[in-house]
Amino acid sequence: MTTARDVDTNAAPRADELRTAMVAALREMGAIQTEPVADVFRTVERHLFAPDAPLEMVYAANSAVVTKRDEAGLAISSLSAAHIQAVMLEQAQIRPGMRVLEVGSGGCNAAYLTKLVGPAGQVTSVDIDPDIVASAKAHLAAAGYDQVNVVLADAENGVPDHAPYDRVIVTAGAWDLPPAWSDQLNGGGQIVVPFRVRGLTRTVAFERDGDHLTSRDYRLCGFVPMQGIGAHTERRVPLDGDEVVLRVDEDKALDVDSLAAALRSPRLELWSGVEFDQVDELDFWIGTHAPVFGLLTAQDGPIECGLVAPSAKRGVPTLVRGGSFAYRTKRPIDGTDTFETGVYAHGPDARAVAEEYVELLRRWDRDHRGRRGAVIEAYPAGTPSTALPQGCVVDKKHTRVVISWPRTQAS
Ligand SMILES: C[S@@+](CC[C@H](N)C(=O)[O-])C[C@H]1O[C@@H](n2cnc3c(N)ncnc32)[C@H](O)[C@@H]1O
């Protein structure tokens, strides 16, 4: 295995070129928005944090470099894609002198943070995996950032020894928000976290607001899963063996046999008249309105034979009602290069669940397309329902999450 110190020195000029191109691409994509963030991507030698990976991969704006897999082959650590690192650093609004806790190490993002906080600031990076802690320390030293406190621990408890923090930046997919993260924040502190709600992950910038956290911004993202005490595995409900599954993130009673039988019954199609775009927001809207919700996910076989629509390839928002379900699909709008959203539904209540879905598509189009989006609030578990704002309530171990969709003027 190559270590950071034996990196081919001829790589440096090529890396400089690739880094310049990466920064241009990140600006073009809107991921980099401010000069301090542009500066860290321009100057930190990203390839020193994944010395075994091809330079082109390390400097591609949108690819993560997997650095460790579990026994089943699932990625459990990576150098995150530059795009999502930039988005999260912008969300975090890091300023010189801040104290930052990074959850999930590797070194590269900690180096970015170190440059952003400057000599008056402090960065602590915690990882649950001793291999990652060792390599992060080695890579940071080789790149000249050995002032970072790299700590081996489960981040469920934060890192009290270096608290309080102005920012907590989480770089593993979190299903919940452990109290330690808010408890270890300064008064005006913020948490930026890839947060999974009903199977849909968004990087959310949370501010403290009295007894709870309120989102300031959120963006689509994907991350390796949180391990340790905070790990939370989705339930995979088989509808056609492993080939078609319904991924469900909450503990809801489901009529699995009827749902599997429904998939084999003829499908009902219903069209909405709503143009198919801004799919991330649309999916979040659907996911935070359905009483019972999952992500229908299919492999190639059932899609190719027409049993399931191609929209299910990566998991498509699905409303469940008893032994019936509906999910979104699309069809071309004649004479244009755009698509119309619609719904495929199966089961004895196919029509009712399809109509419910199409009504949601139309409400989103009428009241929310291109507007401010949702507000995500996290209250401590145990907060009585009467003290929660209106919205979709998702109960987690430590928090009661409320997602609401204020109606605002189009922007
Ligand atoms: C995507 S990687 C971190 C990427 C890194 N921040 C970078 O510079 O690109 C996610 C890391 O989170 C770590 N992790 C997962 N669960 C954790 C936990 N409960 N506490 C601390 N670290 C955890 C994993 O071991 C993994 O190394």
XYZ file of C-alpha atoms and ligand atoms in Angstrom:
438
model
C 0.000 0.000 0.000
C 1.243 3.489 -0.817
C 1.544 5.978 2.016
C 1.148 9.694 1.646
C 4.914 10.100 1.810
C 5.711 7.905 -1.217
C 3.312 9.710 -3.528
C 4.826 10.118 -6.981
C 6.220 13.655 -7.077
C 5.470 13.870 -10.805
C 1.819 13.794 -9.786
C 2.006 17.338 -8.409
C 1.820 19.360 -11.681
C -0.989 17.144 -13.007
C -2.783 17.445 -9.645
C -2.497 21.254 -9.813
C -4.124 21.240 -13.242
C -6.895 18.902 -12.146
C -7.481 20.959 -9.002
C -7.923 24.138 -11.033
C -10.421 22.360 -13.284
C -12.261 20.946 -10.251
C -12.658 24.403 -8.705
C -14.039 25.752 -11.994
C -16.509 22.853 -12.172
C -17.617 23.358 -8.545
C -18.245 27.049 -9.202
C -20.171 26.215 -12.365
C -22.336 23.737 -10.428
C -23.026 26.348 -7.753
C -21.372 24.229 -5.051
C -18.669 26.840 -4.390
C -20.206 30.230 -3.716
C -17.682 32.157 -1.645
C -14.000 33.007 -2.013
C -12.795 31.371 1.237
C -14.302 28.042 0.153
C -12.865 28.411 -3.373
C -9.486 29.105 -1.811
C -9.402 25.907 0.256
C -10.335 23.752 -2.745
C -7.674 25.532 -4.787
C -4.880 25.063 -2.235
C -5.378 21.833 -0.260
C -3.662 18.919 -2.013
C -6.622 16.604 -2.054
C -4.708 13.663 -3.565
C -2.593 13.355 -0.398
C -5.718 12.058 1.371
C -6.369 9.176 -1.057
C -2.850 8.333 -2.233
C -3.883 4.994 -3.785
C -6.612 6.459 -5.987
C -6.163 7.748 -9.541
C -5.761 11.542 -9.605
C -8.646 11.907 -12.056
C -10.983 10.233 -9.575
C -9.759 12.272 -6.604
C -10.263 15.524 -8.515
C -13.569 14.656 -10.198
C -16.099 17.149 -8.834
C -18.779 14.575 -8.232
C -17.142 11.270 -7.230
C -16.390 9.954 -3.782
C -13.331 7.706 -3.397
C -14.175 4.666 -1.291
C -11.399 4.041 1.231
C -12.909 1.145 3.202
C -15.637 -1.471 2.714
C -17.248 -3.865 5.197
C -17.274 -7.670 4.768
C -20.384 -7.428 2.573
C -18.671 -4.943 0.247
C -20.654 -1.931 1.446
C -18.689 1.349 1.488
C -18.166 2.436 5.108
C -15.550 5.150 4.600
C -14.644 7.436 1.742
C -13.078 10.671 0.683
C -16.382 12.458 0.112
C -17.076 13.936 -3.305
C -15.734 17.477 -3.648
C -19.193 18.694 -4.650
C -20.873 17.691 -1.392
C -17.896 18.848 0.689
C -18.188 22.294 -0.910
C -21.960 22.418 -0.453
C -21.630 21.546 3.246
C -18.769 23.990 3.872
C -20.870 26.752 2.304
C -23.875 25.715 4.386
C -21.730 25.807 7.543
C -20.592 29.417 6.988
C -17.249 28.778 8.690
C -15.332 31.873 9.771
C -11.787 32.403 11.064
C -11.399 31.622 14.756
C -14.228 29.072 14.930
C -14.031 25.784 16.792
C -15.376 22.951 14.644
C -16.188 19.312 15.309
C -16.119 17.078 12.239
C -17.921 13.746 12.648
C -16.308 11.184 10.327
C -12.639 11.583 9.454
C -10.407 10.980 6.486
C -8.339 14.130 6.692
C -9.262 16.057 3.572
C -12.330 17.845 4.880
C -10.547 18.480 8.182
C -7.768 20.168 6.180
C -10.369 22.357 4.419
C -11.867 23.243 7.802
C -8.418 23.995 9.261
C -7.709 26.502 6.507
C -11.139 28.093 6.918
C -10.854 28.570 10.704
C -7.233 29.765 10.437
C -4.636 29.796 13.212
C -7.060 31.192 15.815
C -9.548 28.361 15.265
C -9.537 24.695 16.157
C -10.691 21.557 14.334
C -11.509 18.269 16.022
C -12.272 15.274 13.814
C -13.752 12.108 15.317
C -14.046 8.664 13.735
C -15.267 5.342 15.097
C -12.814 3.307 13.005
C -9.204 2.981 14.242
C -7.906 2.390 10.671
C -9.473 5.651 9.507
C -8.158 7.551 12.525
C -4.632 6.258 11.825
C -4.749 7.084 8.117
C -6.356 10.499 8.718
C -3.563 11.395 11.160
C -0.884 10.231 8.691
C -2.432 12.064 5.721
C -2.958 15.278 7.711
C 0.658 15.207 8.873
C 1.922 14.608 5.320
C -0.185 17.497 4.015
C 0.936 19.833 6.804
C -2.237 19.955 8.928
C -1.174 18.042 12.015
C -2.776 20.623 14.317
C -6.144 18.837 13.845
C -7.278 16.850 16.927
C -8.102 13.437 15.437
C -10.044 11.405 17.995
C -11.099 7.747 18.036
C -14.653 7.545 19.427
C -18.295 6.944 18.589
C -19.591 10.426 17.739
C -22.920 9.618 19.398
C -21.379 11.242 22.492
C -19.693 14.076 20.605
C -16.183 14.959 21.791
C -16.666 16.734 25.139
C -12.911 17.211 25.701
C -12.630 19.834 22.948
C -16.143 21.350 23.274
C -17.801 23.798 22.935
C -18.031 24.076 19.145
C -19.291 26.796 16.842
C -20.056 24.191 14.197
C -20.627 20.443 14.112
C -20.211 19.076 10.585
C -21.310 15.477 10.192
C -19.891 13.500 7.266
C -21.730 10.184 7.705
C -25.447 9.629 7.063
C -27.351 10.252 10.313
C -30.813 8.893 11.066
C -31.053 10.886 14.291
C -29.479 13.885 16.039
C -27.849 12.781 19.317
C -28.292 15.330 22.140
C -24.485 15.586 22.575
C -24.176 17.413 19.244
C -26.475 20.255 20.362
C -25.257 20.182 23.965
C -21.662 20.718 22.818
C -22.585 23.709 20.600
C -21.924 27.321 21.523
C -24.896 29.672 21.855
C -25.028 30.637 18.173
C -23.711 27.285 16.987
C -24.960 25.292 14.023
C -25.003 21.661 12.927
C -24.628 20.622 9.284
C -25.648 17.019 8.867
C -26.678 14.524 6.163
C -30.004 13.712 7.795
C -32.240 10.810 6.758
C -35.948 11.366 7.073
C -38.242 8.623 5.752
C -35.380 7.167 3.715
C -34.578 10.504 2.001
C -31.212 12.046 2.896
C -30.625 15.794 2.777
C -27.671 17.751 4.129
C -29.399 20.104 6.533
C -27.937 23.240 8.128
C -29.600 23.441 11.550
C -29.549 26.453 13.884
C -30.407 26.276 17.560
C -33.772 27.837 18.300
C -34.510 27.623 22.058
C -35.188 23.993 22.915
C -35.046 22.764 19.324
C -33.149 22.926 16.026
C -34.532 24.624 12.900
C -33.263 24.179 9.360
C -31.816 27.147 7.527
C -31.056 25.264 4.314
C -31.088 21.719 2.950
C -29.723 19.972 -0.172
C -29.854 16.504 -1.676
C -26.906 14.288 -0.759
C -25.757 10.712 -0.225
C -23.317 9.452 2.422
C -21.900 6.259 3.906
C -24.039 5.208 6.883
C -23.488 6.134 10.526
C -22.110 3.193 12.488
C -22.107 2.501 16.223
C -24.836 3.492 18.660
C -26.586 5.746 16.140
C -26.669 3.191 13.303
C -30.171 2.613 11.951
C -30.945 0.150 9.196
C -33.916 0.556 6.890
C -36.339 -2.330 6.703
C -36.346 -4.027 3.270
C -39.787 -5.487 2.571
C -39.528 -8.071 -0.222
C -42.272 -7.702 -2.849
C -40.622 -9.985 -5.415
C -37.759 -11.722 -3.614
C -34.749 -9.408 -3.482
C -35.526 -8.073 -6.944
C -38.267 -5.668 -5.866
C -38.219 -4.352 -2.320
C -39.983 -1.606 -0.441
C -37.459 0.217 1.780
C -39.179 1.512 4.888
C -37.378 3.716 7.407
C -39.934 3.646 10.210
C -41.468 1.047 12.393
C -44.902 0.750 10.725
C -47.076 -2.348 10.532
C -47.292 -3.464 6.876
C -49.430 -6.112 5.182
C -46.439 -7.634 3.392
C -48.232 -10.608 1.746
C -50.968 -8.383 0.318
C -48.435 -5.846 -0.976
C -46.447 -8.616 -2.706
C -49.663 -10.013 -4.221
C -50.642 -6.479 -5.323
C -47.426 -6.099 -7.327
C -48.507 -9.090 -9.446
C -51.985 -7.655 -10.044
C -52.731 -5.372 -13.033
C -51.594 -1.800 -12.524
C -53.637 1.346 -12.685
C -52.122 4.437 -14.360
C -53.145 7.941 -13.418
C -51.597 11.115 -14.879
C -51.282 14.454 -13.129
C -50.764 17.089 -15.851
C -47.772 18.209 -13.761
C -44.417 18.655 -15.447
C -41.651 16.375 -14.180
C -38.755 18.429 -12.812
C -37.218 19.481 -9.476
C -37.548 15.822 -8.585
C -35.548 16.064 -5.320
C -37.981 18.574 -3.895
C -41.003 16.751 -5.249
C -39.828 13.514 -3.639
C -39.229 15.249 -0.309
C -42.734 16.719 -0.473
C -44.289 13.307 -1.184
C -42.165 11.640 1.507
C -43.246 14.132 4.124
C -46.964 13.893 3.360
C -47.761 10.201 3.040
C -49.022 8.602 6.270
C -47.291 5.337 5.312
C -44.304 5.725 3.058
C -41.481 3.705 1.529
C -39.078 3.702 -1.412
C -39.914 1.075 -4.023
C -36.601 -0.219 -5.349
C -36.167 -2.662 -8.221
C -33.270 -4.376 -9.931
C -32.888 -4.403 -13.726
C -34.821 -7.655 -14.391
C -38.256 -6.556 -13.120
C -37.798 -3.157 -14.802
C -36.816 -4.662 -18.149
C -39.771 -7.067 -18.141
C -42.145 -4.189 -17.358
C -43.236 -5.337 -13.893
C -41.923 -2.099 -12.346
C -41.276 1.339 -13.895
C -37.658 2.530 -14.392
C -38.252 5.197 -11.738
C -37.779 2.419 -9.143
C -34.148 1.840 -10.093
C -32.800 4.090 -7.330
C -35.822 3.998 -5.044
C -39.010 5.909 -5.809
C -41.378 7.511 -3.256
C -44.271 5.148 -2.658
C -47.534 5.651 -0.787
C -48.877 2.593 0.975
C -52.471 2.038 2.011
C -53.184 -1.424 3.487
C -52.423 -3.954 0.746
C -52.212 -1.301 -1.993
C -49.492 1.082 -3.084
C -48.714 3.780 -5.647
C -45.447 5.237 -6.937
C -44.510 7.948 -9.390
C -43.544 7.492 -12.995
C -43.364 9.786 -16.039
C -44.227 9.962 -19.738
C -43.047 12.290 -22.516
C -45.151 15.337 -23.336
C -45.722 15.252 -27.109
C -43.780 17.764 -29.148
C -41.513 18.762 -26.242
C -38.475 17.317 -24.508
C -40.253 17.427 -21.149
C -42.197 14.799 -19.191
C -45.447 14.589 -17.265
C -45.568 12.959 -13.824
C -48.038 10.240 -13.142
C -48.613 7.286 -10.902
C -48.699 3.506 -11.185
C -50.797 1.864 -8.504
C -51.494 -1.749 -7.527
C -53.874 -3.512 -5.164
C -57.532 -3.414 -4.148
C -57.356 0.313 -3.223
C -55.225 1.233 -6.235
C -57.546 4.021 -7.373
C -57.789 5.695 -3.983
C -54.055 5.623 -3.345
C -53.303 6.792 -6.918
C -55.720 9.713 -6.541
C -54.129 10.648 -3.214
C -50.679 10.649 -4.868
C -51.783 12.681 -7.894
C -53.434 15.230 -5.613
C -50.105 15.602 -3.786
C -48.287 16.106 -7.121
C -50.767 18.821 -8.081
C -50.592 20.578 -4.693
C -46.822 20.641 -4.877
C -46.979 22.093 -8.388
C -49.528 24.736 -7.383
C -48.178 25.800 -4.001
C -44.520 24.844 -3.721
C -42.686 24.404 -7.024
C -39.710 26.777 -7.162
C -40.446 28.213 -3.704
C -38.751 28.157 -0.359
C -39.220 24.448 0.336
C -39.642 22.718 3.666
C -38.682 23.718 7.183
C -37.242 20.850 9.218
C -37.355 21.149 12.993
C -36.005 18.712 15.556
C -37.505 18.768 19.063
C -36.286 16.644 21.955
C -37.977 13.225 22.202
C -40.709 13.483 24.816
C -41.936 16.893 23.616
C -45.745 16.597 23.762
C -47.520 16.674 20.397
C -49.468 19.732 21.551
C -46.163 21.648 21.790
C -45.098 20.744 18.228
C -45.782 22.939 15.199
C -48.086 21.723 12.412
C -46.442 19.330 9.982
C -45.372 15.767 9.299
C -44.016 14.333 12.562
C -41.328 11.639 12.334
C -40.352 10.120 15.671
C -36.754 9.085 16.227
C -34.888 7.892 19.305
C -33.671 11.315 20.464
C -35.846 13.680 18.494
C -39.327 14.401 17.199
C -38.756 15.769 13.705
C -41.410 18.045 12.207
C -41.369 18.880 8.510
C -43.618 21.715 7.386
C -44.054 23.432 4.030
C -44.798 27.147 4.491
C -46.684 28.633 1.569
C -44.619 31.520 0.248
C -44.591 33.616 -2.892
C -42.722 32.183 -5.888
C -39.114 33.342 -5.866
C -17.597 9.711 4.323
S -16.444 9.251 5.552
C -15.787 10.779 6.105
C -15.200 11.626 5.023
C -14.248 12.667 5.498
N -14.860 13.632 6.414
C -13.569 13.413 4.357
O -12.643 14.157 4.660
O -13.918 13.254 3.180
C -17.497 8.816 6.903
C -16.767 8.375 8.134
O -17.686 8.354 9.219
C -17.209 7.403 10.146
N -18.265 7.070 11.093
C -19.378 6.327 10.888
N -20.084 6.236 12.023
C -19.426 6.946 12.975
C -19.670 7.236 14.341
N -20.741 6.772 14.976
N -18.780 8.008 14.996
C -17.666 8.489 14.369
N -17.397 8.239 13.071
C -18.264 7.489 12.378
C -16.765 6.245 9.257
O -15.853 5.396 9.922
C -16.179 6.962 8.054
O -14.786 7.039 8.128
